[in-house]
RNA sequence: GCGCCCGUAGCUCAGUUGGAUAGAGCGGCGGUUUCCUAAACCGCAGGCCACAGGUUCAAAUCCUGUCGGGCGUGCCA
């Protein structure tokens, strides 16, 4: 979003410093205290080429500055040249913009014509979604919305872990102990119990692992019994996943999975061989990456079955052929960093220039009581249980605080799930987190409900006001410093979205919302919006409506609901 | 051993490409409700930004090393 105030400063400063306007805009900062000014140019940069002291340059810039309608004054403060924006003009600019753009405010069209692929969630079938799945699922979902807001065409892909030796193990376990009742009721739990039991037994009897591998080989070879079993497991799992995605409000454009690429294996391996990359080693087919100082990639095991590396290469090729993406993002845990570095390297060696447009967006581990969650050992907290508990607590809170609300269940769902989602998205995705029920279910402080509450309060004010929001109230009436702080915060929403996309980091949005809502909370405690003076009220209502719109847009980017009452 | 990631207040974390006095929340202490929903707000206490060097006019931020923690490291994904 082009900021005319910044442009004006850059246009005036550039000729005096020998820097280009773009360089000035880039270098402009915000003073630590609003009393110092609204924008600041640190004069260290041109000091060397101009061979003058930064403080002298600052004084010179301030003296030569021509006040205008947008930027009214410049003052030197040590090595900084500080600039003051005309507040009514600033209010008119950002508020009418927010009003005109509505639910598109903050976005842009910089991505129009480009496609971004986001692969996320990607659970393994025959298991429940654990709390840890919320990480990939909601980070990915947020990235889909963030890129979408910037005009990109986004393709969201759920790439199921529905192929591999583990399903051989599951089949072996099912054949050993399972029956028709296993697939009834809470079938996923039943299957998982068998899987856990089998893995435990395999520790005593290694022959069981071989049996599992053999079953996977049968599946890959198209054995009808194996395929039928696998299809049942997959269907049962998908139905279970769908319930949770529904609660979270997550949808995928493409439901894919590793199984889909099994048939691509021969051609992909052939291309790798033709490129002179594949070679046999100890009976297995590998790509040697010692030149890149990485361990080799295993393409095919000595028993002939393929591995996920190979399937990921095939899937990447297929996606390029289908979408011609500008960027492809894999939202997968940090444990797989080596895997993706290897895959991207192999794609590069295969001669695909787009390998540089592939990104592994990794995130930290979610631990349970200090230990990593393990499906194999059955040590997981189920995501559905966390969500259910959060909604229950939210319902209790709504009932206590606002007993008259008619649609409490709906609001409790929005707030409870919002709490869980925001808790996951509020910190940098790289951080490891230890799962903490109290933190996840907290509705106070830096939480989702805090942001939603601020939004509900703004809606409440607008509701009470009852009149339409004025397009052009008297902007000069917005004189309070807290009002200008809000206006400035609104003016950087677009920058926050761009930063979130650049870094593939949804927490930029969460942090922005906490800051914005904090400013709003301070404001409405200190100043009354609905007052006796209709002109002042109209101006403040316009401000509140723009903040409300911005918070709603931000919550949508995180995949959260914005209830109007709570 | 090697590779990657992390180390900021008692706890959990912010801190745009290096820039003006390092900020929040929780917890602790003290306040605010005849006033637009107290899921909120205000104030106080609390920091050798792991440690040691280096680069720079300027380092929590960049480089090197040390220590501490995590993840990964050929037939799982």
Short mmCIF file of C-alpha atoms in Angstrom, two decimals, chain A residues 266-466:
data_model
loop_
_atom_site.label_atom_id
_atom_site.label_comp_id
_atom_site.label_asym_id
_atom_site.label_seq_id
_atom_site.Cartn_x
_atom_site.Cartn_y
_atom_site.Cartn_z
CA UNK A 266 8.82 -46.01 -12.47
CA UNK A 267 8.88 -42.87 -14.65
CA UNK A 268 10.32 -40.70 -11.91
CA UNK A 269 13.03 -43.24 -11.20
CA UNK A 270 13.71 -43.49 -14.91
CA UNK A 271 14.21 -39.72 -15.15
CA UNK A 272 16.56 -39.85 -12.19
CA UNK A 273 18.52 -42.64 -13.82
CA UNK A 274 18.65 -40.83 -17.16
CA UNK A 275 20.00 -37.78 -15.40
CA UNK A 276 22.72 -40.02 -14.07
CA UNK A 277 21.67 -39.42 -10.49
CA UNK A 278 20.51 -42.85 -9.37
CA UNK A 279 22.77 -45.69 -8.51
CA UNK A 280 22.54 -49.05 -6.74
CA UNK A 281 24.16 -49.37 -3.37
CA UNK A 282 23.79 -52.35 -1.07
CA UNK A 283 20.78 -53.46 -3.09
CA UNK A 284 19.00 -50.13 -2.70
CA UNK A 285 18.66 -47.40 -5.30
CA UNK A 286 20.07 -44.12 -4.05
CA UNK A 287 21.01 -40.61 -5.13
CA UNK A 288 24.43 -39.82 -3.80
CA UNK A 289 24.58 -36.29 -2.38
CA UNK A 290 28.03 -36.40 -0.83
CA UNK A 291 29.06 -33.53 -3.13
CA UNK A 292 26.37 -31.47 -1.40
CA UNK A 293 27.51 -32.77 1.99
CA UNK A 294 24.25 -34.56 2.61
CA UNK A 295 23.42 -38.17 3.22
CA UNK A 296 22.11 -40.06 0.18
CA UNK A 297 18.46 -40.08 -0.78
CA UNK A 298 16.90 -43.53 -0.78
CA UNK A 299 14.73 -43.99 -3.84
CA UNK A 300 13.95 -47.68 -3.60
CA UNK A 301 14.57 -50.18 -0.86
CA UNK A 302 16.37 -53.43 -1.48
CA UNK A 303 12.98 -55.21 -1.40
CA UNK A 304 11.83 -53.05 -4.33
CA UNK A 305 9.37 -50.89 -2.37
CA UNK A 306 9.69 -47.13 -2.69
CA UNK A 307 10.12 -44.51 -0.01
CA UNK A 308 8.59 -41.16 0.66
CA UNK A 309 11.53 -39.28 -0.82
CA UNK A 310 10.72 -40.73 -4.20
CA UNK A 311 7.04 -40.01 -3.84
CA UNK A 312 7.74 -36.41 -2.87
CA UNK A 313 9.90 -35.95 -5.96
CA UNK A 314 7.14 -37.36 -8.14
CA UNK A 315 4.51 -35.19 -6.46
CA UNK A 316 6.60 -32.06 -6.98
CA UNK A 317 7.05 -32.83 -10.68
CA UNK A 318 3.33 -33.43 -11.03
CA UNK A 319 2.43 -30.18 -9.31
CA UNK A 320 4.77 -28.19 -11.48
CA UNK A 321 3.23 -29.73 -14.57
CA UNK A 322 -0.27 -28.99 -13.32
CA UNK A 323 0.06 -25.54 -11.77
CA UNK A 324 3.29 -23.83 -12.90
CA UNK A 325 3.51 -22.37 -9.41
CA UNK A 326 5.47 -19.26 -8.49
CA UNK A 327 6.05 -20.74 -5.09
CA UNK A 328 5.42 -24.08 -3.45
CA UNK A 329 5.29 -24.30 0.31
CA UNK A 330 5.46 -27.40 2.47
CA UNK A 331 4.19 -26.77 5.99
CA UNK A 332 5.86 -29.68 7.72
CA UNK A 333 7.67 -30.08 11.06
CA UNK A 334 11.31 -29.19 11.52
CA UNK A 335 12.26 -32.84 11.97
CA UNK A 336 12.07 -33.16 8.22
CA UNK A 337 14.46 -30.38 7.33
CA UNK A 338 17.04 -32.75 5.95
CA UNK A 339 14.42 -34.56 3.89
CA UNK A 340 13.29 -31.37 2.18
CA UNK A 341 16.79 -30.10 1.62
CA UNK A 342 17.50 -33.38 -0.07
CA UNK A 343 14.35 -33.30 -2.17
CA UNK A 344 14.91 -29.73 -3.32
CA UNK A 345 18.52 -30.53 -4.13
CA UNK A 346 17.52 -33.57 -6.16
CA UNK A 347 14.93 -31.52 -8.07
CA UNK A 348 17.66 -29.01 -8.84
CA UNK A 349 20.01 -31.73 -10.03
CA UNK A 350 17.23 -33.04 -12.26
CA UNK A 351 17.43 -29.69 -14.02
CA UNK A 352 14.25 -28.12 -12.71
CA UNK A 353 14.84 -24.39 -12.24
CA UNK A 354 11.70 -24.15 -10.12
CA UNK A 355 13.37 -26.14 -7.37
CA UNK A 356 14.44 -22.75 -5.98
CA UNK A 357 10.79 -21.81 -5.56
CA UNK A 358 10.14 -24.68 -3.18
CA UNK A 359 10.12 -23.86 0.51
CA UNK A 360 9.98 -25.98 3.59
CA UNK A 361 8.06 -23.92 6.14
CA UNK A 362 8.97 -25.78 9.28
CA UNK A 363 7.81 -25.35 12.83
CA UNK A 364 8.85 -26.42 16.30
CA UNK A 365 7.86 -29.57 18.10
CA UNK A 366 4.79 -29.77 20.26
CA UNK A 367 5.69 -31.72 23.35
CA UNK A 368 3.53 -33.36 25.94
CA UNK A 369 4.91 -33.16 29.44
CA UNK A 370 8.36 -32.52 28.02
CA UNK A 371 8.23 -35.50 25.67
CA UNK A 372 7.57 -35.64 21.99
CA UNK A 373 4.15 -36.97 21.12
CA UNK A 374 4.36 -40.35 19.56
CA UNK A 375 1.64 -42.09 17.64
CA UNK A 376 3.64 -45.25 17.64
CA UNK A 377 3.54 -45.39 21.42
CA UNK A 378 0.00 -44.08 21.57
CA UNK A 379 1.10 -40.98 23.46
CA UNK A 380 -1.06 -38.24 22.04
CA UNK A 381 -3.70 -35.77 23.08
CA UNK A 382 -6.40 -35.80 20.47
CA UNK A 383 -7.16 -32.52 18.78
CA UNK A 384 -10.91 -33.16 18.89
CA UNK A 385 -10.72 -33.47 22.69
CA UNK A 386 -8.86 -30.19 23.04
CA UNK A 387 -11.36 -28.40 20.85
CA UNK A 388 -14.31 -29.91 22.68
CA UNK A 389 -12.91 -28.88 26.07
CA UNK A 390 -12.19 -25.36 24.83
CA UNK A 391 -15.72 -24.94 23.50
CA UNK A 392 -17.19 -26.22 26.77
CA UNK A 393 -15.21 -23.73 28.78
CA UNK A 394 -16.12 -20.95 26.41
CA UNK A 395 -19.77 -21.84 26.78
CA UNK A 396 -19.42 -21.59 30.53
CA UNK A 397 -17.75 -18.20 30.20
CA UNK A 398 -20.37 -16.84 27.78
CA UNK A 399 -23.17 -18.03 30.02
CA UNK A 400 -21.62 -16.31 33.01
CA UNK A 401 -20.69 -13.05 31.35
CA UNK A 402 -23.52 -12.59 28.93
CA UNK A 403 -26.49 -14.74 29.93
CA UNK A 404 -28.90 -12.92 27.63
CA UNK A 405 -27.14 -13.90 24.40
CA UNK A 406 -29.38 -15.96 22.15
CA UNK A 407 -26.78 -17.96 20.19
CA UNK A 408 -24.41 -18.99 22.94
CA UNK A 409 -23.36 -22.28 21.36
CA UNK A 410 -22.27 -20.66 18.16
CA UNK A 411 -20.31 -17.98 20.00
CA UNK A 412 -18.75 -20.51 22.36
CA UNK A 413 -17.52 -22.49 19.37
CA UNK A 414 -16.00 -19.38 17.80
CA UNK A 415 -14.34 -18.30 21.04
CA UNK A 416 -13.19 -21.70 22.29
CA UNK A 417 -11.72 -22.78 18.98
CA UNK A 418 -10.36 -19.30 18.43
CA UNK A 419 -8.48 -19.59 21.71
CA UNK A 420 -6.84 -22.83 20.65
CA UNK A 421 -6.00 -21.57 17.17
CA UNK A 422 -4.65 -18.20 18.27
CA UNK A 423 -2.57 -19.84 20.96
CA UNK A 424 -0.86 -21.82 18.25
CA UNK A 425 -0.38 -18.91 15.87
CA UNK A 426 0.68 -16.19 18.26
CA UNK A 427 4.31 -17.14 18.62
CA UNK A 428 6.93 -17.64 15.95
CA UNK A 429 6.34 -20.98 14.31
CA UNK A 430 9.93 -22.11 14.90
CA UNK A 431 9.51 -22.26 18.67
CA UNK A 432 9.10 -25.63 20.31
CA UNK A 433 6.10 -25.65 22.61
CA UNK A 434 5.18 -27.82 25.53
CA UNK A 435 1.46 -28.50 25.40
CA UNK A 436 -0.19 -26.79 28.33
CA UNK A 437 -3.93 -27.11 28.87
CA UNK A 438 -4.04 -23.90 30.91
CA UNK A 439 -2.32 -21.87 28.20
CA UNK A 440 -4.47 -23.31 25.44
CA UNK A 441 -7.70 -22.79 27.33
CA UNK A 442 -6.89 -19.33 28.65
CA UNK A 443 -9.24 -16.56 27.55
CA UNK A 444 -7.35 -13.69 29.16
CA UNK A 445 -4.28 -11.71 28.22
CA UNK A 446 -2.67 -12.26 24.83
CA UNK A 447 -5.25 -14.70 23.57
CA UNK A 448 -7.71 -15.20 20.75
CA UNK A 449 -10.66 -14.24 22.94
CA UNK A 450 -8.89 -10.99 23.83
CA UNK A 451 -8.84 -10.00 20.17
CA UNK A 452 -12.36 -11.28 19.60
CA UNK A 453 -13.54 -9.38 22.64
CA UNK A 454 -12.13 -6.11 21.35
CA UNK A 455 -13.90 -6.80 18.09
CA UNK A 456 -17.19 -7.52 19.88
CA UNK A 457 -16.86 -4.29 21.84
CA UNK A 458 -16.43 -2.30 18.65
CA UNK A 459 -19.45 -3.99 17.13
CA UNK A 460 -21.37 -3.17 20.27
CA UNK A 461 -20.49 0.51 20.02
CA UNK A 462 -21.49 0.62 16.37
CA UNK A 463 -24.73 -1.18 17.19
CA UNK A 464 -25.56 1.31 19.92
CA UNK A 465 -24.75 4.18 17.61
CA UNK A 466 -27.39 2.86 15.28
#
